[in-house]
Amino acid sequence: MSTPRFLVTTPLPDPATGLLAAAGSVTVWEHEHSPEELVAACESGTYSVVLSQLTDRLGAEELADARIDGISNYAVGFDNIDVAAATARGIMVGNTLGVLTAPTADIALLLILATARRCVDADGFLRLGEFFGWSPNLLLGKM
């Protein structure tokens, strides 16, 4: 079995690149790329796995002549990848399922608390220099 050759289409936070480098060779695109450039990379035979972003479309047409073994989508979903077309070509597809469940719940609670405590109003009040001290009705309840 040969060493995996990863194409990462957008720079990722640490330790992602280091983990990939421990498993094989890694190329990280530091530039904005066109859909045509991604298709050419998939067809080149240079890479075995593409680590794509949700903005990278890999549909049936884009995968028609692909010479890759896998696509790892750096996203929870995979709407940007034609899984049936990839499967038909023997290309494995993975995503980051489940990683946003807790953060989504956190954000829901954040929004509830921010609304109840008028955090956005308070921030604007402070930034405009309108805070001159505490008062019993300052940012209390409804506007």
Short mmCIF file of N, CA, C and O in Angstrom, two decimals:
data_model
loop_
_atom_site.label_atom_id
_atom_site.label_comp_id
_atom_site.label_asym_id
_atom_site.label_seq_id
_atom_site.Cartn_x
_atom_site.Cartn_y
_atom_site.Cartn_z
N MET A 1 0.84 -1.18 0.00
CA MET A 1 0.00 0.00 0.00
C MET A 1 0.89 1.24 0.00
O MET A 1 1.82 1.35 0.78
N SER A 2 0.59 2.16 -0.87
CA SER A 2 1.42 3.36 -0.98
C SER A 2 1.03 4.39 0.08
O SER A 2 -0.05 4.35 0.66
N THR A 3 1.92 5.34 0.29
CA THR A 3 1.69 6.41 1.25
C THR A 3 0.60 7.34 0.72
O THR A 3 0.66 7.77 -0.43
N PRO A 4 -0.39 7.67 1.56
CA PRO A 4 -1.44 8.57 1.10
C PRO A 4 -0.90 9.95 0.74
O PRO A 4 0.05 10.44 1.36
N ARG A 5 -1.49 10.54 -0.28
CA ARG A 5 -1.13 11.91 -0.71
C ARG A 5 -2.39 12.76 -0.57
O ARG A 5 -3.35 12.56 -1.30
N PHE A 6 -2.37 13.66 0.39
CA PHE A 6 -3.53 14.47 0.72
C PHE A 6 -3.47 15.83 0.05
O PHE A 6 -2.44 16.50 0.07
N LEU A 7 -4.60 16.25 -0.50
CA LEU A 7 -4.75 17.62 -0.98
C LEU A 7 -5.75 18.29 -0.04
O LEU A 7 -6.91 17.86 0.06
N VAL A 8 -5.32 19.33 0.64
CA VAL A 8 -6.18 20.10 1.53
C VAL A 8 -6.49 21.40 0.79
O VAL A 8 -5.59 22.18 0.49
N THR A 9 -7.77 21.62 0.49
CA THR A 9 -8.13 22.72 -0.40
C THR A 9 -8.14 24.10 0.27
O THR A 9 -8.18 25.11 -0.43
N THR A 10 -8.09 24.15 1.59
CA THR A 10 -8.06 25.40 2.33
C THR A 10 -7.25 25.17 3.61
O THR A 10 -7.41 24.12 4.24
N PRO A 11 -6.39 26.11 4.01
CA PRO A 11 -5.63 25.92 5.24
C PRO A 11 -6.55 25.63 6.44
O PRO A 11 -7.61 26.25 6.58
N LEU A 12 -6.15 24.68 7.25
CA LEU A 12 -6.93 24.25 8.41
C LEU A 12 -6.21 24.62 9.71
O LEU A 12 -4.99 24.77 9.72
N PRO A 13 -6.96 24.72 10.81
CA PRO A 13 -6.32 25.01 12.09
C PRO A 13 -5.51 23.81 12.58
O PRO A 13 -5.78 22.66 12.19
N ASP A 14 -4.52 24.09 13.41
CA ASP A 14 -3.74 23.00 14.02
C ASP A 14 -4.65 22.19 14.93
O ASP A 14 -5.59 22.72 15.48
N PRO A 15 -4.40 20.93 15.08
CA PRO A 15 -3.28 20.13 14.60
C PRO A 15 -3.57 19.37 13.31
O PRO A 15 -2.88 18.40 12.99
N ALA A 16 -4.58 19.78 12.54
CA ALA A 16 -5.04 19.01 11.39
C ALA A 16 -3.92 18.64 10.41
O ALA A 16 -3.75 17.47 10.06
N THR A 17 -3.17 19.63 9.97
CA THR A 17 -2.14 19.36 8.96
C THR A 17 -1.06 18.43 9.50
O THR A 17 -0.59 17.54 8.78
N GLY A 18 -0.70 18.60 10.75
CA GLY A 18 0.30 17.72 11.37
C GLY A 18 -0.17 16.29 11.44
O GLY A 18 0.61 15.35 11.21
N LEU A 19 -1.43 16.08 11.75
CA LEU A 19 -1.97 14.72 11.80
C LEU A 19 -1.96 14.08 10.43
O LEU A 19 -1.62 12.89 10.29
N LEU A 20 -2.31 14.85 9.41
CA LEU A 20 -2.26 14.32 8.05
C LEU A 20 -0.82 14.01 7.64
O LEU A 20 -0.55 12.98 7.02
N ALA A 21 0.11 14.90 7.99
CA ALA A 21 1.52 14.72 7.63
C ALA A 21 2.09 13.45 8.27
O ALA A 21 2.96 12.80 7.68
N ALA A 22 1.59 13.09 9.44
CA ALA A 22 2.06 11.86 10.09
C ALA A 22 1.59 10.62 9.33
O ALA A 22 2.20 9.56 9.45
N ALA A 23 0.53 10.77 8.53
CA ALA A 23 -0.01 9.64 7.79
C ALA A 23 0.42 9.60 6.33
O ALA A 23 0.30 8.57 5.67
N GLY A 24 0.92 10.71 5.80
CA GLY A 24 1.30 10.76 4.39
C GLY A 24 1.81 12.13 4.00
O GLY A 24 2.12 12.96 4.85
N SER A 25 1.88 12.38 2.70
CA SER A 25 2.33 13.69 2.23
C SER A 25 1.12 14.61 2.09
O SER A 25 0.03 14.17 1.74
N VAL A 26 1.35 15.89 2.36
CA VAL A 26 0.25 16.86 2.40
C VAL A 26 0.57 18.06 1.52
O VAL A 26 1.66 18.62 1.61
N THR A 27 -0.39 18.43 0.70
CA THR A 27 -0.33 19.68 -0.05
C THR A 27 -1.50 20.52 0.42
O THR A 27 -2.65 20.05 0.38
N VAL A 28 -1.22 21.73 0.87
CA VAL A 28 -2.28 22.64 1.32
C VAL A 28 -2.33 23.81 0.35
O VAL A 28 -1.32 24.50 0.15
N TRP A 29 -3.48 24.01 -0.24
CA TRP A 29 -3.65 25.17 -1.12
C TRP A 29 -3.83 26.41 -0.25
O TRP A 29 -4.76 26.49 0.54
N GLU A 30 -2.95 27.34 -0.42
CA GLU A 30 -3.00 28.59 0.35
C GLU A 30 -3.73 29.68 -0.43
O GLU A 30 -3.81 30.80 0.02
N HIS A 31 -4.25 29.33 -1.58
CA HIS A 31 -4.87 30.31 -2.47
C HIS A 31 -6.33 29.94 -2.74
O HIS A 31 -6.74 28.81 -2.55
N GLU A 32 -7.09 30.93 -3.17
CA GLU A 32 -8.44 30.66 -3.65
C GLU A 32 -8.30 29.82 -4.92
O GLU A 32 -7.47 30.12 -5.77
N HIS A 33 -9.11 28.82 -5.05
CA HIS A 33 -9.01 27.96 -6.23
C HIS A 33 -10.33 27.93 -6.97
O HIS A 33 -11.39 28.11 -6.40
N SER A 34 -10.22 27.69 -8.23
CA SER A 34 -11.41 27.60 -9.07
C SER A 34 -11.94 26.17 -9.06
O SER A 34 -11.19 25.22 -8.76
N PRO A 35 -13.19 25.99 -9.41
CA PRO A 35 -13.72 24.63 -9.56
C PRO A 35 -12.92 23.81 -10.57
O PRO A 35 -12.68 22.62 -10.37
N GLU A 36 -12.48 24.46 -11.63
CA GLU A 36 -11.69 23.76 -12.65
C GLU A 36 -10.35 23.28 -12.10
O GLU A 36 -9.88 22.19 -12.46
N GLU A 37 -9.74 24.07 -11.24
CA GLU A 37 -8.46 23.67 -10.63
C GLU A 37 -8.66 22.45 -9.74
O GLU A 37 -7.81 21.54 -9.73
N LEU A 38 -9.76 22.40 -9.01
CA LEU A 38 -10.04 21.24 -8.16
C LEU A 38 -10.29 20.00 -9.00
O LEU A 38 -9.76 18.93 -8.70
N VAL A 39 -11.05 20.13 -10.06
CA VAL A 39 -11.30 19.00 -10.95
C VAL A 39 -9.98 18.49 -11.53
O VAL A 39 -9.73 17.28 -11.54
N ALA A 40 -9.13 19.40 -11.99
CA ALA A 40 -7.83 19.00 -12.55
C ALA A 40 -6.99 18.26 -11.52
O ALA A 40 -6.33 17.26 -11.84
N ALA A 41 -7.02 18.72 -10.27
CA ALA A 41 -6.26 18.05 -9.21
C ALA A 41 -6.81 16.64 -8.96
O ALA A 41 -6.03 15.69 -8.77
N CYS A 42 -8.13 16.49 -8.98
CA CYS A 42 -8.75 15.18 -8.78
C CYS A 42 -8.44 14.22 -9.92
O CYS A 42 -8.34 13.01 -9.72
N GLU A 43 -8.28 14.76 -11.12
CA GLU A 43 -8.02 13.93 -12.30
C GLU A 43 -6.53 13.64 -12.51
O GLU A 43 -6.18 12.75 -13.27
N SER A 44 -5.66 14.37 -11.83
CA SER A 44 -4.22 14.30 -12.10
C SER A 44 -3.55 13.00 -11.67
O SER A 44 -2.50 12.65 -12.19
N GLY A 45 -4.13 12.31 -10.70
CA GLY A 45 -3.48 11.11 -10.17
C GLY A 45 -2.42 11.46 -9.14
O GLY A 45 -1.77 10.57 -8.60
N THR A 46 -2.25 12.72 -8.84
CA THR A 46 -1.24 13.17 -7.87
C THR A 46 -1.69 12.92 -6.43
O THR A 46 -0.87 12.63 -5.57
N TYR A 47 -2.98 12.99 -6.17
CA TYR A 47 -3.50 12.90 -4.81
C TYR A 47 -4.37 11.66 -4.65
O TYR A 47 -5.08 11.25 -5.55
N SER A 48 -4.31 11.08 -3.45
CA SER A 48 -5.19 9.93 -3.18
C SER A 48 -6.43 10.36 -2.40
O SER A 48 -7.49 9.74 -2.55
N VAL A 49 -6.32 11.42 -1.61
CA VAL A 49 -7.46 11.91 -0.83
C VAL A 49 -7.53 13.42 -0.94
O VAL A 49 -6.53 14.11 -0.80
N VAL A 50 -8.74 13.93 -1.17
CA VAL A 50 -8.98 15.36 -1.18
C VAL A 50 -9.72 15.71 0.10
O VAL A 50 -10.77 15.12 0.40
N LEU A 51 -9.17 16.61 0.88
CA LEU A 51 -9.84 17.13 2.06
C LEU A 51 -10.52 18.42 1.62
O LEU A 51 -9.89 19.46 1.50
N SER A 52 -11.82 18.31 1.33
CA SER A 52 -12.57 19.42 0.74
C SER A 52 -13.29 20.24 1.80
O SER A 52 -13.42 19.82 2.95
N GLN A 53 -13.76 21.38 1.37
CA GLN A 53 -14.56 22.27 2.20
C GLN A 53 -15.99 22.26 1.67
O GLN A 53 -16.24 21.86 0.53
N LEU A 54 -16.92 22.77 2.45
CA LEU A 54 -18.31 22.79 2.00
C LEU A 54 -18.50 23.66 0.76
O LEU A 54 -19.50 23.52 0.06
N THR A 55 -17.53 24.50 0.44
CA THR A 55 -17.61 25.33 -0.76
C THR A 55 -17.05 24.63 -2.01
O THR A 55 -17.17 25.16 -3.11
N ASP A 56 -16.45 23.47 -1.84
CA ASP A 56 -15.90 22.70 -2.96
C ASP A 56 -16.96 21.75 -3.50
O ASP A 56 -17.36 20.81 -2.82
N ARG A 57 -17.41 22.00 -4.71
CA ARG A 57 -18.43 21.13 -5.32
C ARG A 57 -17.74 19.97 -6.03
O ARG A 57 -16.88 20.18 -6.88
N LEU A 58 -18.16 18.77 -5.66
CA LEU A 58 -17.66 17.57 -6.31
C LEU A 58 -18.86 16.71 -6.71
O LEU A 58 -19.21 15.73 -6.06
N GLY A 59 -19.49 17.12 -7.80
CA GLY A 59 -20.65 16.42 -8.33
C GLY A 59 -20.23 15.34 -9.31
O GLY A 59 -19.04 15.09 -9.53
N ALA A 60 -21.21 14.72 -9.91
CA ALA A 60 -20.96 13.64 -10.86
C ALA A 60 -20.06 14.09 -12.01
O ALA A 60 -19.14 13.37 -12.42
N GLU A 61 -20.32 15.27 -12.53
CA GLU A 61 -19.52 15.79 -13.64
C GLU A 61 -18.07 16.02 -13.21
O GLU A 61 -17.13 15.66 -13.93
N GLU A 62 -17.89 16.59 -12.03
CA GLU A 62 -16.53 16.88 -11.54
C GLU A 62 -15.77 15.60 -11.21
O GLU A 62 -14.54 15.55 -11.31
N LEU A 63 -16.49 14.54 -10.83
CA LEU A 63 -15.84 13.28 -10.46
C LEU A 63 -15.73 12.28 -11.60
O LEU A 63 -15.16 11.21 -11.42
N ALA A 64 -16.26 12.62 -12.78
CA ALA A 64 -16.32 11.68 -13.89
C ALA A 64 -14.97 11.04 -14.22
O ALA A 64 -14.90 9.84 -14.50
N ASP A 65 -13.91 11.81 -14.19
CA ASP A 65 -12.58 11.28 -14.51
C ASP A 65 -11.61 11.35 -13.33
O ASP A 65 -10.39 11.34 -13.51
N ALA A 66 -12.17 11.45 -12.12
CA ALA A 66 -11.33 11.57 -10.92
C ALA A 66 -10.50 10.32 -10.70
O ALA A 66 -10.95 9.20 -10.94
N ARG A 67 -9.26 10.53 -10.26
CA ARG A 67 -8.35 9.44 -9.95
C ARG A 67 -7.92 9.56 -8.48
O ARG A 67 -6.74 9.60 -8.17
N ILE A 68 -8.92 9.63 -7.60
CA ILE A 68 -8.67 9.72 -6.16
C ILE A 68 -9.35 8.54 -5.47
O ILE A 68 -10.25 7.91 -6.03
N ASP A 69 -8.90 8.23 -4.26
CA ASP A 69 -9.47 7.13 -3.49
C ASP A 69 -10.52 7.61 -2.49
O ASP A 69 -11.36 6.84 -2.05
N GLY A 70 -10.40 8.87 -2.09
CA GLY A 70 -11.32 9.34 -1.07
C GLY A 70 -11.50 10.84 -1.06
O GLY A 70 -10.64 11.60 -1.56
N ILE A 71 -12.61 11.25 -0.47
CA ILE A 71 -12.90 12.66 -0.22
C ILE A 71 -13.28 12.75 1.25
O ILE A 71 -14.16 12.02 1.72
N SER A 72 -12.61 13.62 1.97
CA SER A 72 -12.95 13.88 3.36
C SER A 72 -13.45 15.32 3.42
O SER A 72 -12.69 16.25 3.21
N ASN A 73 -14.73 15.48 3.67
CA ASN A 73 -15.35 16.81 3.65
C ASN A 73 -15.24 17.45 5.02
O ASN A 73 -15.72 16.89 6.01
N TYR A 74 -14.60 18.61 5.09
CA TYR A 74 -14.43 19.34 6.34
C TYR A 74 -15.72 20.11 6.61
O TYR A 74 -15.78 21.33 6.55
N ALA A 75 -16.79 19.36 6.87
CA ALA A 75 -18.11 19.92 7.11
C ALA A 75 -18.99 18.79 7.64
O ALA A 75 -18.71 17.61 7.42
N VAL A 76 -20.05 19.16 8.32
CA VAL A 76 -20.98 18.17 8.82
C VAL A 76 -21.75 17.53 7.68
O VAL A 76 -21.91 16.33 7.61
N GLY A 77 -22.20 18.35 6.75
CA GLY A 77 -22.97 17.85 5.63
C GLY A 77 -22.11 17.39 4.48
O GLY A 77 -20.88 17.39 4.55
N PHE A 78 -22.77 16.98 3.43
CA PHE A 78 -22.07 16.58 2.21
C PHE A 78 -22.91 16.92 0.99
O PHE A 78 -22.85 16.24 -0.03
N ASP A 79 -23.70 18.00 1.11
CA ASP A 79 -24.52 18.45 -0.02
C ASP A 79 -23.68 18.82 -1.23
O ASP A 79 -24.18 18.83 -2.35
N ASN A 80 -22.43 19.15 -1.00
CA ASN A 80 -21.53 19.57 -2.08
C ASN A 80 -20.87 18.39 -2.79
O ASN A 80 -20.12 18.59 -3.74
N ILE A 81 -21.15 17.19 -2.34
CA ILE A 81 -20.53 16.00 -2.93
C ILE A 81 -21.63 15.05 -3.41
O ILE A 81 -22.58 14.76 -2.68
N ASP A 82 -21.50 14.58 -4.62
CA ASP A 82 -22.43 13.58 -5.14
C ASP A 82 -21.93 12.22 -4.65
O ASP A 82 -21.06 11.60 -5.27
N VAL A 83 -22.48 11.80 -3.52
CA VAL A 83 -22.02 10.56 -2.89
C VAL A 83 -22.27 9.35 -3.80
O VAL A 83 -21.42 8.46 -3.89
N ALA A 84 -23.39 9.32 -4.48
CA ALA A 84 -23.69 8.19 -5.38
C ALA A 84 -22.67 8.11 -6.51
O ALA A 84 -22.17 7.03 -6.84
N ALA A 85 -22.31 9.26 -7.08
CA ALA A 85 -21.32 9.28 -8.16
C ALA A 85 -19.95 8.86 -7.63
O ALA A 85 -19.22 8.11 -8.29
N ALA A 86 -19.60 9.34 -6.44
CA ALA A 86 -18.31 8.95 -5.85
C ALA A 86 -18.28 7.46 -5.58
O ALA A 86 -17.31 6.76 -5.91
N THR A 87 -19.35 6.94 -5.00
CA THR A 87 -19.44 5.51 -4.69
C THR A 87 -19.34 4.67 -5.96
O THR A 87 -18.63 3.65 -5.99
N ALA A 88 -20.00 5.10 -7.00
CA ALA A 88 -19.95 4.38 -8.28
C ALA A 88 -18.52 4.31 -8.84
O ALA A 88 -18.18 3.37 -9.54
N ARG A 89 -17.71 5.31 -8.51
CA ARG A 89 -16.32 5.35 -8.98
C ARG A 89 -15.37 4.73 -7.97
O ARG A 89 -14.15 4.78 -8.15
N GLY A 90 -15.88 4.21 -6.85
CA GLY A 90 -15.04 3.58 -5.83
C GLY A 90 -14.33 4.60 -4.94
O GLY A 90 -13.32 4.28 -4.32
N ILE A 91 -14.86 5.80 -4.89
CA ILE A 91 -14.27 6.86 -4.07
C ILE A 91 -15.01 6.90 -2.73
O ILE A 91 -16.23 7.09 -2.68
N MET A 92 -14.28 6.69 -1.65
CA MET A 92 -14.88 6.76 -0.32
C MET A 92 -15.12 8.22 0.04
O MET A 92 -14.33 9.10 -0.31
N VAL A 93 -16.21 8.48 0.76
CA VAL A 93 -16.56 9.84 1.19
C VAL A 93 -16.79 9.85 2.69
O VAL A 93 -17.50 8.99 3.22
N GLY A 94 -16.16 10.81 3.34
CA GLY A 94 -16.37 10.98 4.78
C GLY A 94 -16.65 12.44 5.10
O GLY A 94 -16.37 13.34 4.30
N ASN A 95 -17.27 12.65 6.24
CA ASN A 95 -17.52 14.01 6.70
C ASN A 95 -17.32 14.07 8.21
O ASN A 95 -16.96 13.07 8.83
N THR A 96 -17.55 15.22 8.79
CA THR A 96 -17.30 15.40 10.22
C THR A 96 -18.62 15.37 10.99
O THR A 96 -18.98 16.32 11.68
N LEU A 97 -19.33 14.28 10.86
CA LEU A 97 -20.65 14.10 11.44
C LEU A 97 -20.63 14.31 12.96
O LEU A 97 -19.75 13.81 13.65
N GLY A 98 -21.59 15.08 13.45
CA GLY A 98 -21.78 15.22 14.88
C GLY A 98 -20.97 16.28 15.58
O GLY A 98 -21.17 16.54 16.76
N VAL A 99 -20.04 16.92 14.89
CA VAL A 99 -19.16 17.88 15.58
C VAL A 99 -19.84 19.20 15.91
O VAL A 99 -19.31 19.97 16.70
N LEU A 100 -21.00 19.46 15.33
CA LEU A 100 -21.65 20.75 15.59
C LEU A 100 -22.88 20.65 16.49
O LEU A 100 -23.55 21.65 16.73
N THR A 101 -23.18 19.48 17.01
CA THR A 101 -24.36 19.31 17.85
C THR A 101 -24.26 20.15 19.12
O THR A 101 -25.13 20.96 19.42
N ALA A 102 -23.19 19.97 19.89
CA ALA A 102 -23.02 20.74 21.14
C ALA A 102 -22.83 22.23 20.87
O ALA A 102 -23.46 23.06 21.54
N PRO A 103 -21.99 22.63 19.90
CA PRO A 103 -21.86 24.07 19.63
C PRO A 103 -23.17 24.73 19.20
O PRO A 103 -23.44 25.88 19.55
N THR A 104 -24.02 24.01 18.46
CA THR A 104 -25.30 24.58 18.06
C THR A 104 -26.19 24.80 19.28
O THR A 104 -26.84 25.84 19.41
N ALA A 105 -26.19 23.86 20.19
CA ALA A 105 -26.95 24.03 21.43
C ALA A 105 -26.38 25.19 22.25
O ALA A 105 -27.14 25.98 22.82
N ASP A 106 -25.05 25.30 22.30
CA ASP A 106 -24.41 26.42 23.02
C ASP A 106 -24.85 27.77 22.44
O ASP A 106 -25.17 28.70 23.18
N ILE A 107 -24.88 27.86 21.12
CA ILE A 107 -25.25 29.11 20.47
C ILE A 107 -26.72 29.43 20.73
O ILE A 107 -27.08 30.59 20.95
N ALA A 108 -27.58 28.41 20.75
CA ALA A 108 -28.99 28.64 21.05
C ALA A 108 -29.14 29.24 22.45
O ALA A 108 -29.86 30.22 22.65
N LEU A 109 -28.43 28.68 23.42
CA LEU A 109 -28.48 29.23 24.78
C LEU A 109 -27.86 30.62 24.85
O LEU A 109 -28.38 31.50 25.54
N LEU A 110 -26.78 30.83 24.12
CA LEU A 110 -26.16 32.15 24.06
C LEU A 110 -27.15 33.19 23.56
O LEU A 110 -27.27 34.28 24.14
N LEU A 111 -27.87 32.87 22.50
CA LEU A 111 -28.84 33.80 21.94
C LEU A 111 -30.00 34.07 22.91
O LEU A 111 -30.47 35.21 23.03
N ILE A 112 -30.45 33.03 23.60
CA ILE A 112 -31.52 33.20 24.59
C ILE A 112 -31.06 34.14 25.71
O ILE A 112 -31.76 35.10 26.07
N LEU A 113 -29.87 33.88 26.25
CA LEU A 113 -29.35 34.72 27.34
C LEU A 113 -29.05 36.14 26.87
O LEU A 113 -29.32 37.11 27.57
N ALA A 114 -28.48 36.26 25.67
CA ALA A 114 -28.15 37.59 25.14
C ALA A 114 -29.41 38.42 24.94
O ALA A 114 -29.42 39.62 25.20
N THR A 115 -30.48 37.76 24.52
CA THR A 115 -31.74 38.47 24.33
C THR A 115 -32.34 38.87 25.68
O THR A 115 -32.74 40.02 25.88
N ALA A 116 -32.37 37.92 26.60
CA ALA A 116 -32.95 38.19 27.91
C ALA A 116 -32.17 39.27 28.66
O ALA A 116 -32.75 40.09 29.38
N ARG A 117 -30.89 39.30 28.51
CA ARG A 117 -30.04 40.26 29.23
C ARG A 117 -29.68 41.49 28.40
O ARG A 117 -28.91 42.33 28.84
N ARG A 118 -30.23 41.57 27.19
CA ARG A 118 -30.02 42.72 26.30
C ARG A 118 -28.54 43.02 26.07
O ARG A 118 -28.09 44.16 26.10
N CYS A 119 -27.77 41.97 25.83
CA CYS A 119 -26.31 42.11 25.64
C CYS A 119 -25.95 42.97 24.44
O CYS A 119 -25.02 43.77 24.51
N VAL A 120 -26.66 42.83 23.34
CA VAL A 120 -26.35 43.62 22.14
C VAL A 120 -26.64 45.09 22.42
O VAL A 120 -25.84 45.97 22.05
N ASP A 121 -27.77 45.36 23.08
CA ASP A 121 -28.09 46.75 23.43
C ASP A 121 -27.02 47.33 24.35
O ASP A 121 -26.58 48.47 24.18
N ALA A 122 -26.60 46.55 25.34
CA ALA A 122 -25.58 47.02 26.30
C ALA A 122 -24.26 47.29 25.60
O ALA A 122 -23.59 48.29 25.88
N ASP A 123 -23.88 46.42 24.68
CA ASP A 123 -22.65 46.63 23.93
C ASP A 123 -22.70 47.94 23.15
O ASP A 123 -21.77 48.74 23.19
N GLY A 124 -23.80 48.17 22.44
CA GLY A 124 -23.95 49.41 21.69
C GLY A 124 -23.95 50.63 22.58
O GLY A 124 -23.34 51.66 22.26
N PHE A 125 -24.59 50.52 23.73
CA PHE A 125 -24.66 51.60 24.72
C PHE A 125 -23.26 51.99 25.18
O PHE A 125 -22.90 53.17 25.21
N LEU A 126 -22.44 50.97 25.48
CA LEU A 126 -21.07 51.23 25.92
C LEU A 126 -20.21 51.82 24.80
O LEU A 126 -19.47 52.78 25.01
N ARG A 127 -20.32 51.27 23.62
CA ARG A 127 -19.50 51.73 22.49
C ARG A 127 -19.83 53.17 22.09
O ARG A 127 -18.96 53.88 21.58
N LEU A 128 -21.07 53.59 22.31
CA LEU A 128 -21.46 54.98 22.00
C LEU A 128 -21.09 55.95 23.11
O LEU A 128 -21.33 57.14 23.00
N GLY A 129 -20.51 55.42 24.20
CA GLY A 129 -20.11 56.27 25.32
C GLY A 129 -21.29 56.80 26.11
O GLY A 129 -21.20 57.86 26.74
N GLU A 130 -22.40 56.06 26.10
CA GLU A 130 -23.61 56.52 26.78
C GLU A 130 -23.75 55.99 28.21
O GLU A 130 -24.74 56.27 28.88
N PHE A 131 -22.78 55.18 28.66
CA PHE A 131 -22.86 54.67 30.03
C PHE A 131 -22.20 55.66 30.99
O PHE A 131 -21.02 55.95 30.88
N PHE A 132 -23.00 56.17 31.91
CA PHE A 132 -22.48 57.14 32.89
C PHE A 132 -22.66 56.63 34.30
O PHE A 132 -22.46 57.36 35.26
N GLY A 133 -23.05 55.39 34.45
CA GLY A 133 -23.23 54.80 35.77
C GLY A 133 -24.51 54.00 35.85
O GLY A 133 -25.39 54.09 34.99
N TRP A 134 -24.61 53.27 36.91
CA TRP A 134 -25.73 52.36 37.14
C TRP A 134 -27.00 53.14 37.44
O TRP A 134 -26.98 54.22 38.04
N SER A 135 -28.13 52.57 37.00
CA SER A 135 -29.44 53.07 37.43
C SER A 135 -30.39 51.88 37.48
O SER A 135 -30.18 50.90 36.78
N PRO A 136 -31.44 51.94 38.29
CA PRO A 136 -32.32 50.79 38.49
C PRO A 136 -33.01 50.30 37.22
O PRO A 136 -33.30 49.12 37.09
N ASN A 137 -33.24 51.19 36.24
CA ASN A 137 -33.95 50.80 35.02
C ASN A 137 -33.03 50.65 33.81
O ASN A 137 -33.52 50.43 32.71
N LEU A 138 -31.73 50.76 34.00
CA LEU A 138 -30.80 50.70 32.89
C LEU A 138 -30.81 49.31 32.25
O LEU A 138 -30.49 48.31 32.90
N LEU A 139 -31.21 49.22 31.01
CA LEU A 139 -31.24 47.98 30.24
C LEU A 139 -32.03 46.88 30.93
O LEU A 139 -31.70 45.70 30.83
N LEU A 140 -33.08 47.27 31.62
CA LEU A 140 -33.89 46.32 32.35
C LEU A 140 -35.08 45.87 31.50
O LEU A 140 -35.85 46.70 31.01
N GLY A 141 -35.22 44.60 31.30
CA GLY A 141 -36.38 44.07 30.61
C GLY A 141 -36.53 44.51 29.17
O GLY A 141 -35.56 44.75 28.47
N LYS A 142 -37.80 44.66 28.76
CA LYS A 142 -38.11 45.01 27.39
C LYS A 142 -37.70 46.45 27.08
O LYS A 142 -37.68 47.31 27.95
N MET A 143 -37.46 46.70 25.79
CA MET A 143 -37.11 48.06 25.36
C MET A 143 -38.33 48.93 25.35
O MET A 143 -39.41 48.58 25.13
#
